[in-house]
PDB file of C-alpha atoms in Angstrom:
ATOM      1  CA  UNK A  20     137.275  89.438  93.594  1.00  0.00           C
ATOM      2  CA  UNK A  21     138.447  93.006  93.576  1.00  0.00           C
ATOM      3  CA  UNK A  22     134.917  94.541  95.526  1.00  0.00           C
ATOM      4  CA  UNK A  23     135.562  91.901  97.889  1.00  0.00           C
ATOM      5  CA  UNK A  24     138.869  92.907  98.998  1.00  0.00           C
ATOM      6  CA  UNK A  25     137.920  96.459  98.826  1.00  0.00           C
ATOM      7  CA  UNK A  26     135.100  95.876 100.991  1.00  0.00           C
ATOM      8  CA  UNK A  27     136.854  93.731 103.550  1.00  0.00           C
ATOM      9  CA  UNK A  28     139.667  96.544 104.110  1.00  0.00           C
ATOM     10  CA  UNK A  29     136.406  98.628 104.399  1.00  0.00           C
ATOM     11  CA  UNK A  30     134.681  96.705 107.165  1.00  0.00           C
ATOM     12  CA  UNK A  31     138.311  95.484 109.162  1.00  0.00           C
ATOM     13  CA  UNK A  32     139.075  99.912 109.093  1.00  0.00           C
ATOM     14  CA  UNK A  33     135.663 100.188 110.115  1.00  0.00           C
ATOM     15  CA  UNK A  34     135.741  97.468 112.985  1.00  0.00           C
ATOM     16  CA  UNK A  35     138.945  98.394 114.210  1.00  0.00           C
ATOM     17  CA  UNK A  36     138.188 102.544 115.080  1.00  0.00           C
ATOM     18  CA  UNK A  37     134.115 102.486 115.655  1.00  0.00           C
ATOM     19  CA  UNK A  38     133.404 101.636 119.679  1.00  0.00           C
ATOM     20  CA  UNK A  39     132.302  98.632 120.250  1.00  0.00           C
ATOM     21  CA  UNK A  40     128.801  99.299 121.440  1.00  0.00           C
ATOM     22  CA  UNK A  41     128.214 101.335 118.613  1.00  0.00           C
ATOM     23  CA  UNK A  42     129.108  97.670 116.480  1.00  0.00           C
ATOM     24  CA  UNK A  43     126.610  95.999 118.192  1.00  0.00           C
ATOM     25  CA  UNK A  44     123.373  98.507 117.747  1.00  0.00           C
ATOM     26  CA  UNK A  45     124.280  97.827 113.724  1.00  0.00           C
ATOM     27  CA  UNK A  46     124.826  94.285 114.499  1.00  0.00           C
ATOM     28  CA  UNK A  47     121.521  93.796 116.780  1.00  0.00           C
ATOM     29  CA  UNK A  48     119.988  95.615 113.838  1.00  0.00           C
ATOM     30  CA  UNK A  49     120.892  93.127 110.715  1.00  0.00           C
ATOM     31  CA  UNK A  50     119.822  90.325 113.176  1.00  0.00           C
ATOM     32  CA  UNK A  51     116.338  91.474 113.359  1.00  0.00           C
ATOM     33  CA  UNK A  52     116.170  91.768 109.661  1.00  0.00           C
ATOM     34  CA  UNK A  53     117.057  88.091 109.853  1.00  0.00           C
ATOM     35  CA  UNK A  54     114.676  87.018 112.140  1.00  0.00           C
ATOM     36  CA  UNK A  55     112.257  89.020 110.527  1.00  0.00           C
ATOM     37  CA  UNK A  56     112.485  87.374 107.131  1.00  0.00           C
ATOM     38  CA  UNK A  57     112.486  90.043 104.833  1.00  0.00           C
ATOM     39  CA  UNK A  58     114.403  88.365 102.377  1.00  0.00           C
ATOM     40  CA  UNK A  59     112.172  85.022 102.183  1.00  0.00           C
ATOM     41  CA  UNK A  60     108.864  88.419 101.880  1.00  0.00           C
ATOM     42  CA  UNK A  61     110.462  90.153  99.303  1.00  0.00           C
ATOM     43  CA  UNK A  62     109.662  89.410  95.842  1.00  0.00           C
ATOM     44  CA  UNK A  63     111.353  86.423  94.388  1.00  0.00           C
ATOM     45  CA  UNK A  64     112.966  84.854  90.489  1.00  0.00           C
ATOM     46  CA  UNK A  65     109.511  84.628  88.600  1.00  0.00           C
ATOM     47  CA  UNK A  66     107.717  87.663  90.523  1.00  0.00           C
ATOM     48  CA  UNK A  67     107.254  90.955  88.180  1.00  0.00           C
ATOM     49  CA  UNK A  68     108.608  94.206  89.496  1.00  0.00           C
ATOM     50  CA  UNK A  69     106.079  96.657  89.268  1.00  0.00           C
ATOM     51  CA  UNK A  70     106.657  99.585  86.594  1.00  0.00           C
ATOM     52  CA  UNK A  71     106.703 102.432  89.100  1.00  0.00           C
ATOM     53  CA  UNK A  72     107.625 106.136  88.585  1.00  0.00           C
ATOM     54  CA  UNK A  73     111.440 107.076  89.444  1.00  0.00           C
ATOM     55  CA  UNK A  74     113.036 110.298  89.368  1.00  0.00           C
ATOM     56  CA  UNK A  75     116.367 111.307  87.302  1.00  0.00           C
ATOM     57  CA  UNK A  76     118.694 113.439  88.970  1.00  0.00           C
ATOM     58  CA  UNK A  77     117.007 116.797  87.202  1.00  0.00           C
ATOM     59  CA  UNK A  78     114.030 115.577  89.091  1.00  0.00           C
ATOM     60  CA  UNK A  79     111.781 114.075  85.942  1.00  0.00           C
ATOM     61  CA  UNK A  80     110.246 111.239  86.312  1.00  0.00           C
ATOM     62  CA  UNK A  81     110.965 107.894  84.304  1.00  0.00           C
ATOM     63  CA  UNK A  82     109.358 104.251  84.426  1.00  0.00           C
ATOM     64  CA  UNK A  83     111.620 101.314  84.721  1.00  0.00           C
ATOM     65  CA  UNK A  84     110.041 100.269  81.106  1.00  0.00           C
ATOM     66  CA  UNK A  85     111.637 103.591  79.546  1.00  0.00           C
ATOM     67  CA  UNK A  86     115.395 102.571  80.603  1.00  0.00           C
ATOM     68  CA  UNK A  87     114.800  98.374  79.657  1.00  0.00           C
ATOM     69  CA  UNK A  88     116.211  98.752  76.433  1.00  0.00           C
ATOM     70  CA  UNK A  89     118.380  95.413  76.675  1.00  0.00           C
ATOM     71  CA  UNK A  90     117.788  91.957  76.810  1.00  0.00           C
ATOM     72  CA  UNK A  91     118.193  92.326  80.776  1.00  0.00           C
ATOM     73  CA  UNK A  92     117.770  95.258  83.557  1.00  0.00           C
ATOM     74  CA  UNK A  93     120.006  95.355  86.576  1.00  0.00           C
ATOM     75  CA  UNK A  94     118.551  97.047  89.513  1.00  0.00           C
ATOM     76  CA  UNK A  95     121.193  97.779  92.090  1.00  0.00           C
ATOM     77  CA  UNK A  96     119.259  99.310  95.005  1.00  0.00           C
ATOM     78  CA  UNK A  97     121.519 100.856  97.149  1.00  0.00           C
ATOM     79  CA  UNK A  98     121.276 102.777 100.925  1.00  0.00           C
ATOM     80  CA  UNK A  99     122.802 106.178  99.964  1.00  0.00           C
ATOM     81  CA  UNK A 100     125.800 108.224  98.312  1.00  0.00           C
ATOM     82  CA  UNK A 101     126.529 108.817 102.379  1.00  0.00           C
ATOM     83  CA  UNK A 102     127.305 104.591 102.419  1.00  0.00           C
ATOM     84  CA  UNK A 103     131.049 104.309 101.626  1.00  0.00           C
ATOM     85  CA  UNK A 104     130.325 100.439 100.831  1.00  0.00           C
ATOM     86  CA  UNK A 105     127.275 101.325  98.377  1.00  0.00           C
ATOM     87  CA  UNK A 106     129.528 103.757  96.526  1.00  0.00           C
ATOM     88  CA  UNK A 107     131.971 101.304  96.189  1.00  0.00           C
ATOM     89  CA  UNK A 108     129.894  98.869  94.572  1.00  0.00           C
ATOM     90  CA  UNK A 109     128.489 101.380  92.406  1.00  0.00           C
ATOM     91  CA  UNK A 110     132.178 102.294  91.560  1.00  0.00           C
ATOM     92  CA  UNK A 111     132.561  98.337  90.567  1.00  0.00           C
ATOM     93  CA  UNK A 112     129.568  98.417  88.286  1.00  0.00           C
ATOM     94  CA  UNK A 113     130.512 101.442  86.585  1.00  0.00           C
ATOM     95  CA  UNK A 114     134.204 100.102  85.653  1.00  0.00           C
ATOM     96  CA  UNK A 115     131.874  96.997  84.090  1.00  0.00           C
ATOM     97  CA  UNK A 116     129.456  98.704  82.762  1.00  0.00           C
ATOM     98  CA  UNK A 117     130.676  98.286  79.092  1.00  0.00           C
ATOM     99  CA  UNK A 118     131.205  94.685  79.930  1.00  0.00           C
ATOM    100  CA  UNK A 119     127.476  94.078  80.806  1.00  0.00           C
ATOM    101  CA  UNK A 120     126.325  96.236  77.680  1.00  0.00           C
ATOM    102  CA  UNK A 121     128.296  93.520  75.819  1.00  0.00           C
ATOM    103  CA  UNK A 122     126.181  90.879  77.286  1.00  0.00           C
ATOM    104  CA  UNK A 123     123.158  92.857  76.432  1.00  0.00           C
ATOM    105  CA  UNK A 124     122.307  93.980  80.229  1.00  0.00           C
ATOM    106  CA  UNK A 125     122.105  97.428  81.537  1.00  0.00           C
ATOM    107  CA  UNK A 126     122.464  99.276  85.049  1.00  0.00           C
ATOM    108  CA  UNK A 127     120.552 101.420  87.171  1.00  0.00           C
ATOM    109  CA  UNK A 128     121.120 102.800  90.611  1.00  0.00           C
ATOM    110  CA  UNK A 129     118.195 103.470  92.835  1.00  0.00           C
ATOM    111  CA  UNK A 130     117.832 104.891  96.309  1.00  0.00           C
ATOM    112  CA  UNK A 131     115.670 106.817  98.015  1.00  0.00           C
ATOM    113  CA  UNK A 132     117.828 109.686  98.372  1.00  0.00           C
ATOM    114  CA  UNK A 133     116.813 113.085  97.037  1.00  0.00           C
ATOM    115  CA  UNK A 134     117.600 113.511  93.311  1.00  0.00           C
ATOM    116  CA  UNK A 135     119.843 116.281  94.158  1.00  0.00           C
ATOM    117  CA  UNK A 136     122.018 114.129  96.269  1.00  0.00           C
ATOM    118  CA  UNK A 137     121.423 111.198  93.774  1.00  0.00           C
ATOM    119  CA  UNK A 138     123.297 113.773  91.447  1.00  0.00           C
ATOM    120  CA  UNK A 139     125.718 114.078  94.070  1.00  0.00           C
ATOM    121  CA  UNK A 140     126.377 110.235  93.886  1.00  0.00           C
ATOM    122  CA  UNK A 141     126.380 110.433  90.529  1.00  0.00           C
ATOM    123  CA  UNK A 142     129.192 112.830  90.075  1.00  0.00           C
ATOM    124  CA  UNK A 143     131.426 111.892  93.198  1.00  0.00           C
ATOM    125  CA  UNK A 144     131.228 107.979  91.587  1.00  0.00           C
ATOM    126  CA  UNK A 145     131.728 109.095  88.434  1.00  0.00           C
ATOM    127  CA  UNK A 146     129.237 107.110  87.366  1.00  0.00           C
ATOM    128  CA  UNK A 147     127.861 107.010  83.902  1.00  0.00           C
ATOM    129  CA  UNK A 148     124.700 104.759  84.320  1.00  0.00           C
ATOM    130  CA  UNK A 149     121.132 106.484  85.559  1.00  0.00           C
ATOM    131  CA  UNK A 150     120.853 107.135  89.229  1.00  0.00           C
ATOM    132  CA  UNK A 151     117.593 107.362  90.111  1.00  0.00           C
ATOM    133  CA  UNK A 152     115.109 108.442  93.097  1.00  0.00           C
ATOM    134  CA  UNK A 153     112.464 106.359  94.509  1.00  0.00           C
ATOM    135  CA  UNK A 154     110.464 108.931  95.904  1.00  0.00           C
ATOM    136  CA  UNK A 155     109.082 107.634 100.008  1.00  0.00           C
ATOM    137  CA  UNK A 156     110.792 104.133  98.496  1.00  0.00           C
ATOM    138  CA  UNK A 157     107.377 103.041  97.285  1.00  0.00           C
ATOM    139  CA  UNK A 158     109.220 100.808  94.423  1.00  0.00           C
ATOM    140  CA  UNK A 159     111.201  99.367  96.898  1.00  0.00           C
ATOM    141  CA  UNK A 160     108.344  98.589  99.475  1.00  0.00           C
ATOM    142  CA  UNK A 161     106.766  97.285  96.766  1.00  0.00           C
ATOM    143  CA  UNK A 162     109.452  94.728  96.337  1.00  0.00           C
ATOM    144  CA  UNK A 163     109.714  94.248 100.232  1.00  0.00           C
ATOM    145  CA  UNK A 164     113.570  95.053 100.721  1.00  0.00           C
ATOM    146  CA  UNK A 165     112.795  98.311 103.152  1.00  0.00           C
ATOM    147  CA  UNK A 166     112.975  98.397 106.817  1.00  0.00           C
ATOM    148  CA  UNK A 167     112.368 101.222 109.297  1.00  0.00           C
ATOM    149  CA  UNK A 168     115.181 102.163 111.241  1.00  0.00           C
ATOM    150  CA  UNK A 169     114.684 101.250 114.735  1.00  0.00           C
ATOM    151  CA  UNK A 170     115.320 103.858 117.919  1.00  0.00           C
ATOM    152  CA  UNK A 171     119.278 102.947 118.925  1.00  0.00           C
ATOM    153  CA  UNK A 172     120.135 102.380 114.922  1.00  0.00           C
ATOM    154  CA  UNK A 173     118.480 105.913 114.403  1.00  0.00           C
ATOM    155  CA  UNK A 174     120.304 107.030 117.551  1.00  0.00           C
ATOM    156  CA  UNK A 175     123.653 106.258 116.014  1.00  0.00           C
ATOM    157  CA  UNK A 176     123.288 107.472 112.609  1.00  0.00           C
ATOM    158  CA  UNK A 177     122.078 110.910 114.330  1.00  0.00           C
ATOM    159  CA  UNK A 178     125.772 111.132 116.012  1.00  0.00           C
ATOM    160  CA  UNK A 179     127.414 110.017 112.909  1.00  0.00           C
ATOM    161  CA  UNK A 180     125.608 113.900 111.801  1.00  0.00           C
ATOM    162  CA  UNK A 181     123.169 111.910 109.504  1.00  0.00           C
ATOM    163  CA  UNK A 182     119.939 113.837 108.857  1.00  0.00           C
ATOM    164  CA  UNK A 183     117.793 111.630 107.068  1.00  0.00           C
ATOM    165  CA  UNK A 184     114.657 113.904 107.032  1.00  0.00           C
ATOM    166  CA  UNK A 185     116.643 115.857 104.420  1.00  0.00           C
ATOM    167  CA  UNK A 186     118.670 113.189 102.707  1.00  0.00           C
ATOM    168  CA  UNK A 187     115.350 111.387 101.880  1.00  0.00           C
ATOM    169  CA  UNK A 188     113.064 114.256 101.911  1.00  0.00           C
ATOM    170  CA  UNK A 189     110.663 112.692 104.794  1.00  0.00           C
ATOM    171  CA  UNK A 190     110.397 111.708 108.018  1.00  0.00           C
ATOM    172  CA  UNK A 191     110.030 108.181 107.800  1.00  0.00           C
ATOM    173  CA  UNK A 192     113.460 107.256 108.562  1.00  0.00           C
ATOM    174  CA  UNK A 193     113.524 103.975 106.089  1.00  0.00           C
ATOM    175  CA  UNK A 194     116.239 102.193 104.242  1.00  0.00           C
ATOM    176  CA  UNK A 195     116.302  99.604 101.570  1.00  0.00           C
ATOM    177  CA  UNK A 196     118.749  96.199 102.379  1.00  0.00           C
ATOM    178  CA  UNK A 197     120.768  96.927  99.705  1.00  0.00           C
ATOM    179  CA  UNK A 198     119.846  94.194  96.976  1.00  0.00           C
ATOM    180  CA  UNK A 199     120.892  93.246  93.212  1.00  0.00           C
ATOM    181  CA  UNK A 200     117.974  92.282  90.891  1.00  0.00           C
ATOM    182  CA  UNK A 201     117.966  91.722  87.038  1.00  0.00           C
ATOM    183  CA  UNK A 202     114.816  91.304  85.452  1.00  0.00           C
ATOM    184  CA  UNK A 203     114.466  90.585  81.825  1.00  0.00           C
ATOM    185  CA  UNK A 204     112.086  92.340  79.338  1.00  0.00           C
ATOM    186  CA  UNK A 205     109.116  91.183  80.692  1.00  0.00           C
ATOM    187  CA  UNK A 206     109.968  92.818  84.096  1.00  0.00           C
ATOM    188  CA  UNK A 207     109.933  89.359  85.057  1.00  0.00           C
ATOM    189  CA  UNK A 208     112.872  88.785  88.066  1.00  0.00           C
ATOM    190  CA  UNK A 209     115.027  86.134  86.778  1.00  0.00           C
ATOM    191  CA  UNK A 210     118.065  86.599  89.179  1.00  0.00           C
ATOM    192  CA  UNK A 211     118.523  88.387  93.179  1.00  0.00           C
ATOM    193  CA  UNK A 212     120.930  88.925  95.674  1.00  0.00           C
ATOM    194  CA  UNK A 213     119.575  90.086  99.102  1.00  0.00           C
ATOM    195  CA  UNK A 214     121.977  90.500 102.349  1.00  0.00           C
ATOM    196  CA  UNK A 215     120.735  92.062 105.051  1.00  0.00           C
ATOM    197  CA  UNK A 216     124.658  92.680 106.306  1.00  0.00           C
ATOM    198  CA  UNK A 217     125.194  96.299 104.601  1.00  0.00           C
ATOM    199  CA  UNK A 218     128.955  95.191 105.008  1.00  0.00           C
ATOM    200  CA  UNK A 219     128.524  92.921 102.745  1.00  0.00           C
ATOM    201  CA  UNK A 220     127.938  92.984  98.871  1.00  0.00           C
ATOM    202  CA  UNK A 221     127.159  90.600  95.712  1.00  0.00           C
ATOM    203  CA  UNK A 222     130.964  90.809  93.591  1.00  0.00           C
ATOM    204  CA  UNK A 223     129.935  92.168  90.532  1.00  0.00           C
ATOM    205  CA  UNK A 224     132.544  90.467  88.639  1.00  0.00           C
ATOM    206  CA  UNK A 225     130.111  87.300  89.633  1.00  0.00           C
ATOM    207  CA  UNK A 226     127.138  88.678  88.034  1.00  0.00           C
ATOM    208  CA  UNK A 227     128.741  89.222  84.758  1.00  0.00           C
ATOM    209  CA  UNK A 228     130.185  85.520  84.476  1.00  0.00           C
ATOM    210  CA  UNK A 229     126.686  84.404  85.202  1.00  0.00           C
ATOM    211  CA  UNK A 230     124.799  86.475  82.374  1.00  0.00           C
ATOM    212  CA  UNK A 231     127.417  85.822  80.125  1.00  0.00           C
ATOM    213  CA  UNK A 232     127.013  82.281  80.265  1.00  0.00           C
ATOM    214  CA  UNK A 233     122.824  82.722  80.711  1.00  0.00           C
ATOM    215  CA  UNK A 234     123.128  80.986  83.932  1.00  0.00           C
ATOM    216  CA  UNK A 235     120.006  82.960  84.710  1.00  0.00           C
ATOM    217  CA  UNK A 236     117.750  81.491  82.247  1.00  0.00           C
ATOM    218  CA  UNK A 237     117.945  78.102  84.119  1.00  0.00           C
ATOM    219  CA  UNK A 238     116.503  80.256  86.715  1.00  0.00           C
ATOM    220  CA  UNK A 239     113.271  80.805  84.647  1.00  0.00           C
TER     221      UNK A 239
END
């Protein structure tokens, strides 16, 4: 359970300096992603993710089908190098990564940050697996796991000195809920994890017990 530990110190450092106000704009904000449903609208085990164009961090664009060279494709979809709990999960997966090659499954970052800063991710992780852009988040709309910031969430991130029009290279001031999901060679989704709570990630350690004993296929 190391992410989870990590992650908890994370969110108890975070709790414990950040006003509490502040708390509850983020906290009034995962709420309405609850009561809006996203996760039960976003595409589910047995959907196909659509074979969209990416960008790689020298700004080329791939197709999910170029990188699915394994018997599965794990699609971590995170909010932003900026997030210090995305880069920690994206640490987690990188220290696995061999791991999941062993069990015939490879990763792949995606954000809808700027492929320059994608790079940046890429490098300050250390991070070995392809980062890539989804340009305006259309794969990720596609999907359904984006949400438009709303006026006091924007508010905050503005004093926190984050400029969004230039991380993401628009004005649309969107983020993904950062979700896990593996689809096999078919593109076909045959395991997700969703969480609206940002705080609060799938342990990765989890997701390679369950493909190394094809727990997914049951799934199927």
């Amino acid at each position: 359970m190391k992410l989870q530990k990590e992650l908890k110190l994370m969110r108890d450092a975070t709790m414990e300096r950040m006003p509490q106000p502040i708390i509850q704009v983020f906290k009034d904000n995962i709420n309405t992603l609850r009561k809006n449903k996203l996760k039960e609208n976003a595409l589910q085990i047995g959907d196909k993710v659509p074979n969209l164009p990416l960008k790689n961090i020298y700004g080329s664009t791939v197709l999910l089908s170029d990188l699915q060279q394994s018997e599965f494709l794990i699609l971590n979809f995170y909010r932003g190098g900026w997030c210090p709990y995305c880069n920690l999960e994206l640490r987690e997966y990188e220290r696995l990564r061999s791991d999941f090659n062993n069990v015939n499954a490879d990763i792949i970052g995606i954000s809808s940050e700027t492929p320059s800063r994608a790079n940046n991710t890429t490098n300050k992780n250390a991070l070995k697996f392809p980062v890539l852009t989804d340009v305006d988040a259309q794969l990720m709309k596609a999907i359904g796991i984006v949400f438009q910031l709303d006026e006091a969430t924007k508010r905050e991130y503005e004093n926190f000195g984050m400029d969004f029009t230039e991380i993401h290279g628009n004005n649309k001031f969107e983020l993904p809920v950062p979700a896990v999901y593996v689809v096999n060679k078919d593109m076909q989704i045959v395991y997700t994890h969703f969480e609206e709570n940002y705080m609060t990630r799938l342990e990765v350690s989890e997701l390679l017990n369950i493909l190394k004993n094809k727990l997914i296929l049951k799934t199927i």
